[in-house]
C-alpha cells in the first residue's frame, strides 16, 4: 500500500501576546492580536496516491492537501487566531473556504466574490482569522467545487472548547463517497447533466478518513466523542448504530441539548456535521454494525465496532456531556424581518420543475444551458450576482424557505449560524443552530439569525452539482 506523504503541518505558535497590555498601547492596533497565532500550511496537488478502495485494488490518484485525503486535521482552541498559508500546485485556480466558521468576509474563500482566486501552478494566499466558536468544522475549495472536492480536496478543522467534556477518546470521522471505475480511479464524468438534474454525484465507494474501513476497535465502558463530517459531494448519510445509544451533543459544530437522534438515525446531508457521545456498552469480543439505510434498497454496512476482550468499566460514566454555548447572538423572533426563499428546478417525472413548479417553458433552455436549479427564480451562473436579500447589520431575520422540488437539498449560509425554528410549520424540538440545513422534498423550513457579519455571503445548496447548476445566491449584510 503506498504510504501517503507526511503532512507539512506546523503547529508552532508564531506570536504569543500574553499580558501585553503595555505593548498594546505602544503599537498600532492592526499589529496585534490578543491571542496566539497558530500557523498552518496547506499545499494542493494533483499528484497524490491514496488507497481509497481496499487492496488488492490499486491506489487511486487524488487531488489532495499536503498529499493526503482527508487533508491534515487543523486543531486549535476557541478564541485562537489562525494563519494558513496556501500554496496552489493545481493546474487550475482554487480557494479555501472554512466551512461553518464565522470569519470576516475577506477570509471566506469565495472566488471573485470575496477574493481573487489563487492562481494555478504556484499561486499563494494567506488566510488569517480568529475562531470565535468551538466545534467541528471543515475546509474545502470553493472553486469548481464539484471536481476539486470530489477528487479529494477537503480536511477537518476542529476548534476545542476551553473546558472540553471528559471522554476516554475523541475521534474524527470524515465521511466521503467516491465514484470509482473498475481500476479504482475516479470517474471523470464531473459536471454531467444527469447528476445535476437529479440527486447529484452519488458514488459507489464510501470512505471514513479516506479508506474503506472494516472495523473500529473499542472497549466496553469506553466513552467516545465521535465527530462526524460529511464531505461528500452529494451523498446523504443516515447512520444507525446497532446496539448503541449515541447522543447528539452538537450539530454543525454548535452545541445542542444532548439527545438521542430521531428514529435512531444520525442524518447528515453534504457539509453537515454531528458530534456524538457514545458509551460503548456492547459485549466484550463482539461486533456491532453501523449501517446506512438512507437510500431505499441501497442500505450498506459502513463499519463494525469491534469490542476487545478486556473491559474498561461496566457502568457508563455519568459526567456531564452538555457543551457550553457558543457566541452567536440570539435572534429576536418577535421583531425579526421575514424573507421568503423559494427553491425550484430539477427533474420530476421526466420534466424540469421550473419557476412556481409548473412552468415548463424554459425547460429546454435550462437543460441546454446546464442551469437547472433556481433560487427565487434565478439560476446563478457564477459566484458574483445581485443579492437575493440585503440585510441590515445586527438585525434579526427569518428566512422562510420552501423547497418546491422533488429532491433533498442541504442549504448552507456562509458567515453565520442560524437557528432552525420550524419545519412545515411545526416548531423544532431543539431549535438547533446549524450552518447547513437539510430540506426534504416539498419541505418548508424557517431559519432565524442575527445578521451580525457584514459582507456578501454565499447561500447555496451543498450538493455540489446542484450548486454548479445554479442553486446559489448571495445574502448581503450591510
Ligand atoms: Cu462548504 Cu459554500 O460551502
Ligand atoms: Cu440541492
Coordinates of N, CA, C and O in Angstrom, one line a residue, residues 344-447:
X344 N -36.5 26.0 -6.7 CA -37.2 25.3 -7.8 C -36.2 24.6 -8.7 O -35.0 24.9 -8.6
X345 N -36.7 23.7 -9.5 CA -35.8 23.1 -10.5 C -35.7 21.6 -10.4 O -36.4 21.0 -9.5
X346 N -34.8 21.1 -11.2 CA -34.6 19.6 -11.1 C -35.6 18.8 -11.9 O -36.6 19.3 -12.3
X347 N -35.3 17.6 -12.0 CA -36.1 16.7 -12.8 C -37.2 16.1 -12.0 O -37.0 15.8 -10.8
X348 N -38.4 16.0 -12.6 CA -39.5 15.3 -11.9 C -40.4 14.7 -12.9 O -40.9 15.4 -13.8
X349 N -40.5 13.4 -12.9 CA -41.3 12.7 -13.9 C -40.9 13.1 -15.3 O -41.8 13.3 -16.2
X350 N -39.6 13.2 -15.5 CA -39.1 13.5 -16.9 C -39.2 14.9 -17.3 O -38.9 15.3 -18.4
X351 N -39.7 15.8 -16.4 CA -39.8 17.2 -16.7 C -39.0 18.0 -15.7 O -38.8 17.7 -14.6
X352 N -38.5 19.2 -16.2 CA -37.8 20.1 -15.3 C -38.9 20.9 -14.6 O -39.9 21.2 -15.1
X353 N -38.6 21.1 -13.3 CA -39.6 21.9 -12.5 C -39.2 23.3 -12.5 O -38.3 23.7 -11.8
X354 N -39.8 24.1 -13.3 CA -39.5 25.5 -13.5 C -40.0 26.3 -12.4 O -40.5 25.9 -11.3
X355 N -39.9 27.6 -12.6 CA -40.4 28.6 -11.5 C -41.9 28.3 -11.2 O -42.7 28.1 -12.1
X356 N -42.2 28.3 -9.9 CA -43.5 28.1 -9.5 C -43.9 26.6 -9.6 O -45.1 26.2 -9.3
X357 N -43.0 25.7 -10.0 CA -43.3 24.3 -10.0 C -44.0 23.9 -11.3 O -44.0 22.7 -11.7
X358 N -44.6 24.8 -12.1 CA -45.4 24.4 -13.2 C -44.8 24.8 -14.5 O -45.0 24.1 -15.6
X359 N -44.0 25.9 -14.5 CA -43.6 26.5 -15.8 C -42.6 25.6 -16.6 O -41.5 25.4 -16.2
X360 N -43.0 25.0 -17.6 CA -42.1 24.1 -18.4 C -41.5 24.9 -19.6 O -40.8 24.3 -20.4
X361 N -41.9 26.1 -19.7 CA -41.5 26.9 -20.9 C -40.0 26.9 -21.1 O -39.5 26.7 -22.2
X362 N -39.3 27.1 -20.0 CA -37.8 27.2 -20.1 C -37.1 25.9 -20.0 O -35.9 25.9 -19.9
X363 N -37.8 24.8 -20.0 CA -37.2 23.5 -19.7 C -36.0 23.2 -20.6 O -34.9 22.9 -20.2
X364 N -36.3 23.4 -22.0 CA -35.3 23.0 -22.9 C -34.1 23.9 -22.7 O -32.9 23.5 -22.8
X365 N -34.4 25.2 -22.5 CA -33.3 26.2 -22.3 C -32.5 25.8 -21.0 O -31.2 25.9 -21.0
X366 N -33.2 25.5 -19.9 CA -32.5 25.1 -18.7 C -31.5 23.9 -18.9 O -30.4 23.9 -18.5
X367 N -32.1 22.9 -19.6 CA -31.3 21.7 -19.9 C -30.1 22.0 -20.7 O -29.0 21.6 -20.4
X368 N -30.3 22.9 -21.8 CA -29.2 23.2 -22.7 C -28.1 23.9 -22.0 O -26.9 23.7 -22.2
X369 N -28.5 24.9 -21.2 CA -27.5 25.8 -20.5 C -26.9 25.1 -19.3 O -25.9 25.6 -18.8
X370 N -27.4 24.0 -18.8 CA -26.9 23.4 -17.6 C -27.3 24.1 -16.4 O -26.8 23.8 -15.3
X371 N -28.2 25.1 -16.5 CA -28.7 25.8 -15.3 C -30.0 25.2 -14.9 O -31.0 25.5 -15.6
X372 N -30.1 24.3 -14.0 CA -31.3 23.5 -13.7 C -31.9 23.8 -12.4 O -32.9 23.2 -12.1
X373 N -31.4 24.7 -11.6 CA -31.9 25.0 -10.3 C -32.0 26.5 -10.1 O -31.2 27.2 -10.5
X374 N -33.1 26.9 -9.4 CA -33.4 28.3 -9.2 C -33.6 28.6 -7.7 O -34.2 27.9 -7.0
X375 N -33.1 29.8 -7.4 CA -33.3 30.4 -6.1 C -34.1 31.7 -6.3 O -33.6 32.5 -7.0
X376 N -35.3 31.7 -5.8 CA -36.2 32.9 -6.1 C -36.2 33.2 -7.6 O -36.1 34.3 -8.0
X377 N -36.3 32.2 -8.4 CA -36.5 32.3 -9.8 C -35.2 32.6 -10.6 O -35.3 32.7 -11.8
X378 N -34.1 32.6 -10.0 CA -32.8 32.9 -10.7 C -31.8 31.7 -10.6 O -31.6 31.1 -9.5
X379 N -31.3 31.3 -11.7 CA -30.2 30.3 -11.7 C -28.9 31.0 -11.7 O -28.6 31.7 -12.7
X380 N -28.1 30.8 -10.7 CA -26.8 31.5 -10.7 C -25.8 31.0 -11.8 O -25.8 29.8 -12.1
X381 N -25.1 31.9 -12.3 CA -24.1 31.5 -13.3 C -22.7 31.6 -12.8 O -21.7 31.3 -13.5
X382 N -22.5 32.1 -11.6 CA -21.2 32.3 -11.0 C -21.4 32.8 -9.6 O -22.5 32.9 -9.1
X383 N -20.2 33.1 -8.9 CA -20.4 33.5 -7.5 C -20.8 35.0 -7.4 O -21.2 35.4 -6.3
X384 N -20.6 35.7 -8.4 CA -20.9 37.2 -8.3 C -22.3 37.4 -8.9 O -22.5 37.1 -10.1
X385 N -23.2 38.0 -8.1 CA -24.5 38.2 -8.6 C -25.2 39.2 -7.7 O -24.7 39.6 -6.6
X386 N -26.3 39.8 -8.2 CA -27.1 40.7 -7.3 C -27.6 39.9 -6.1 O -28.0 38.7 -6.2
X387 N -27.6 40.6 -4.9 CA -28.0 39.8 -3.7 C -29.5 39.4 -3.8 O -30.3 40.2 -4.3
X388 N -29.8 38.3 -3.2 CA -31.1 37.8 -3.1 C -31.9 38.6 -2.1 O -33.0 39.0 -2.3
X389 N -31.2 39.0 -1.0 CA -31.7 39.9 0.0 C -30.6 40.7 0.6 O -29.4 40.3 0.5
X390 N -30.9 41.9 1.0 CA -30.0 42.8 1.7 C -30.4 43.0 3.1 O -31.6 43.4 3.4
X391 N -29.6 42.6 4.1 CA -30.0 42.6 5.5 C -29.2 43.7 6.2 O -28.0 44.0 5.9
X392 N -29.8 44.2 7.2 CA -29.1 45.3 8.0 C -28.4 44.7 9.2 O -28.9 43.8 9.9
X393 N -27.1 45.1 9.3 CA -26.3 44.5 10.3 C -26.9 44.6 11.7 O -27.5 45.6 12.1
X394 N -26.8 43.5 12.4 CA -27.3 43.4 13.8 C -28.8 43.3 14.0 O -29.3 43.3 15.1
X395 N -29.5 43.2 12.8 CA -31.0 43.0 13.0 C -31.3 41.5 12.9 O -30.5 40.7 12.3
X396 N -32.4 41.1 13.4 CA -32.8 39.7 13.4 C -33.6 39.4 12.1 O -34.4 40.3 11.7
X397 N -33.4 38.2 11.5 CA -34.1 37.9 10.3 C -34.6 36.4 10.4 O -34.0 35.6 11.0
X398 N -35.7 36.2 9.7 CA -36.2 34.8 9.5 C -36.2 34.6 8.0 O -36.8 35.4 7.2
X399 N -35.6 33.6 7.5 CA -35.7 33.2 6.1 C -36.7 32.0 6.1 O -36.6 31.0 6.8
X400 N -37.8 32.2 5.4 CA -38.9 31.3 5.2 C -38.6 30.5 3.9 O -38.9 31.1 2.8
X401 N -38.0 29.3 4.0 CA -37.5 28.7 2.8 C -38.5 27.5 2.4 O -38.9 26.7 3.2
X402 N -38.8 27.5 1.1 CA -39.6 26.5 0.6 C -38.9 25.7 -0.5 O -38.4 26.3 -1.5
X403 N -38.9 24.4 -0.3 CA -38.3 23.5 -1.3 C -39.4 23.0 -2.2 O -40.1 22.1 -1.9
X404 N -39.5 23.7 -3.3 CA -40.6 23.3 -4.3 C -40.1 22.3 -5.3 O -40.4 22.3 -6.5
X405 N -39.2 21.4 -4.9 CA -38.6 20.4 -5.8 C -38.9 19.0 -5.2 O -39.3 18.9 -4.1
X406 N -38.5 18.0 -6.0 CA -38.7 16.6 -5.6 C -37.5 16.0 -5.0 O -37.4 14.8 -4.8
X407 N -36.6 16.9 -4.6 CA -35.2 16.4 -4.1 C -34.9 17.0 -2.7 O -35.4 18.1 -2.4
X408 N -34.0 16.3 -2.0 CA -33.4 16.9 -0.8 C -32.3 17.9 -1.2 O -31.6 17.8 -2.2
X409 N -32.2 19.0 -0.3 CA -31.2 20.0 -0.5 C -30.6 20.4 0.8 O -31.4 20.9 1.7
X410 N -29.3 20.3 1.0 CA -28.7 20.8 2.2 C -28.3 22.3 1.9 O -27.4 22.6 1.1
X411 N -29.0 23.2 2.5 CA -28.8 24.6 2.2 C -27.9 25.3 3.2 O -28.1 25.2 4.4
X412 N -26.8 25.9 2.7 CA -25.8 26.4 3.5 C -25.7 28.0 3.4 O -25.7 28.5 2.3
X413 N -25.6 28.6 4.6 CA -25.3 30.1 4.6 C -23.9 30.3 5.1 O -23.5 29.8 6.2
X414 N -23.2 31.1 4.4 CA -21.8 31.5 4.9 C -21.9 32.6 5.9 O -22.8 33.4 6.0
X415 N -20.8 32.6 6.8 CA -20.6 33.7 7.7 C -21.5 33.8 8.9 O -21.3 34.6 9.7
X416 N -22.4 32.9 9.0 CA -23.4 32.9 10.1 C -23.8 31.5 10.5 O -23.7 30.6 9.7
X417 N -24.2 31.3 11.7 CA -25.0 30.1 12.1 C -26.4 30.6 12.3 O -26.6 31.7 12.7
X418 N -27.4 29.7 12.0 CA -28.8 30.1 12.2 C -29.5 29.1 13.1 O -29.1 27.9 13.1
X419 N -30.6 29.5 13.7 CA -31.4 28.6 14.4 C -32.5 28.0 13.4 O -33.0 28.8 12.7
X420 N -32.6 26.7 13.4 CA -33.7 26.1 12.6 C -34.9 26.1 13.5 O -35.0 25.4 14.5
X421 N -35.9 27.0 13.2 CA -37.0 27.2 14.2 C -38.3 26.4 13.8 O -39.1 26.1 14.7
X422 N -38.5 26.1 12.5 CA -39.7 25.2 12.2 C -39.5 24.4 11.0 O -38.7 24.8 10.1
X423 N -40.2 23.3 10.9 CA -40.3 22.5 9.7 C -41.8 22.3 9.4 O -42.5 21.8 10.2
X424 N -42.2 22.6 8.2 CA -43.6 22.5 7.8 C -44.5 23.1 8.8 O -45.6 22.6 9.1
X425 N -44.1 24.3 9.4 CA -45.0 25.0 10.3 C -44.9 24.5 11.8 O -45.4 25.1 12.7
X426 N -44.2 23.4 12.0 CA -44.1 22.9 13.4 C -42.7 23.3 14.0 O -41.7 23.1 13.4
X427 N -42.8 23.9 15.2 CA -41.6 24.3 15.8 C -40.6 23.1 16.0 O -41.1 22.0 16.3
X428 N -39.3 23.3 15.8 CA -38.4 22.2 16.0 C -38.2 22.0 17.5 O -38.3 22.9 18.3
X429 N -37.9 20.8 17.9 CA -37.7 20.5 19.3 C -36.5 21.1 19.9 O -36.5 21.7 21.0
X430 N -35.4 21.2 19.2 CA -34.1 21.6 19.8 C -33.7 23.0 19.3 O -32.7 23.5 19.8
X431 N -34.5 23.6 18.4 CA -34.1 24.9 17.8 C -32.6 25.0 17.5 O -31.9 25.9 17.9
X432 N -32.1 23.9 16.9 CA -30.7 23.7 16.7 C -30.1 24.8 15.9 O -30.6 25.4 14.9
X433 N -28.8 25.2 16.3 CA -28.0 26.1 15.4 C -27.4 25.2 14.3 O -26.9 24.2 14.6
X434 N -27.5 25.7 13.1 CA -26.8 25.0 12.0 C -26.2 26.0 11.1 O -26.6 27.2 11.1
X435 N -25.3 25.6 10.2 CA -24.9 26.4 9.1 C -25.4 25.8 7.8 O -25.3 26.4 6.7
X436 N -25.9 24.6 7.8 CA -26.4 23.9 6.7 C -27.6 23.1 7.1 O -27.5 22.3 8.0
X437 N -28.7 23.4 6.5 CA -29.9 22.7 6.9 C -30.5 21.8 5.8 O -30.6 22.2 4.6
X438 N -30.7 20.5 6.1 CA -31.2 19.6 5.1 C -32.7 19.8 4.9 O -33.5 19.6 5.9
X439 N -33.1 20.1 3.7 CA -34.6 20.3 3.4 C -35.0 19.1 2.7 O -34.5 18.7 1.6
X440 N -36.1 18.4 3.1 CA -36.7 17.3 2.4 C -37.5 17.8 1.3 O -37.8 19.0 1.2
X441 N -37.8 16.9 0.3 CA -38.6 17.4 -0.9 C -39.9 18.0 -0.4 O -40.5 17.5 0.6
X442 N -40.3 19.1 -1.0 CA -41.5 19.8 -0.7 C -41.6 20.4 0.7 O -42.6 20.9 1.2
X443 N -40.4 20.4 1.5 CA -40.5 20.8 2.8 C -40.3 22.4 2.9 O -39.7 23.0 2.0
X444 N -41.0 22.9 4.0 CA -40.8 24.3 4.3 C -40.0 24.4 5.6 O -40.4 23.8 6.6
X445 N -39.0 25.2 5.6 CA -38.1 25.3 6.8 C -37.9 26.8 7.1 O -37.6 27.6 6.2
X446 N -38.1 27.2 8.4 CA -37.8 28.6 8.8 C -36.5 28.6 9.6 O -36.3 27.8 10.5
X447 N -35.6 29.5 9.2 CA -34.4 29.7 10.0 C -34.3 31.1 10.5 O -34.9 32.0 9.8

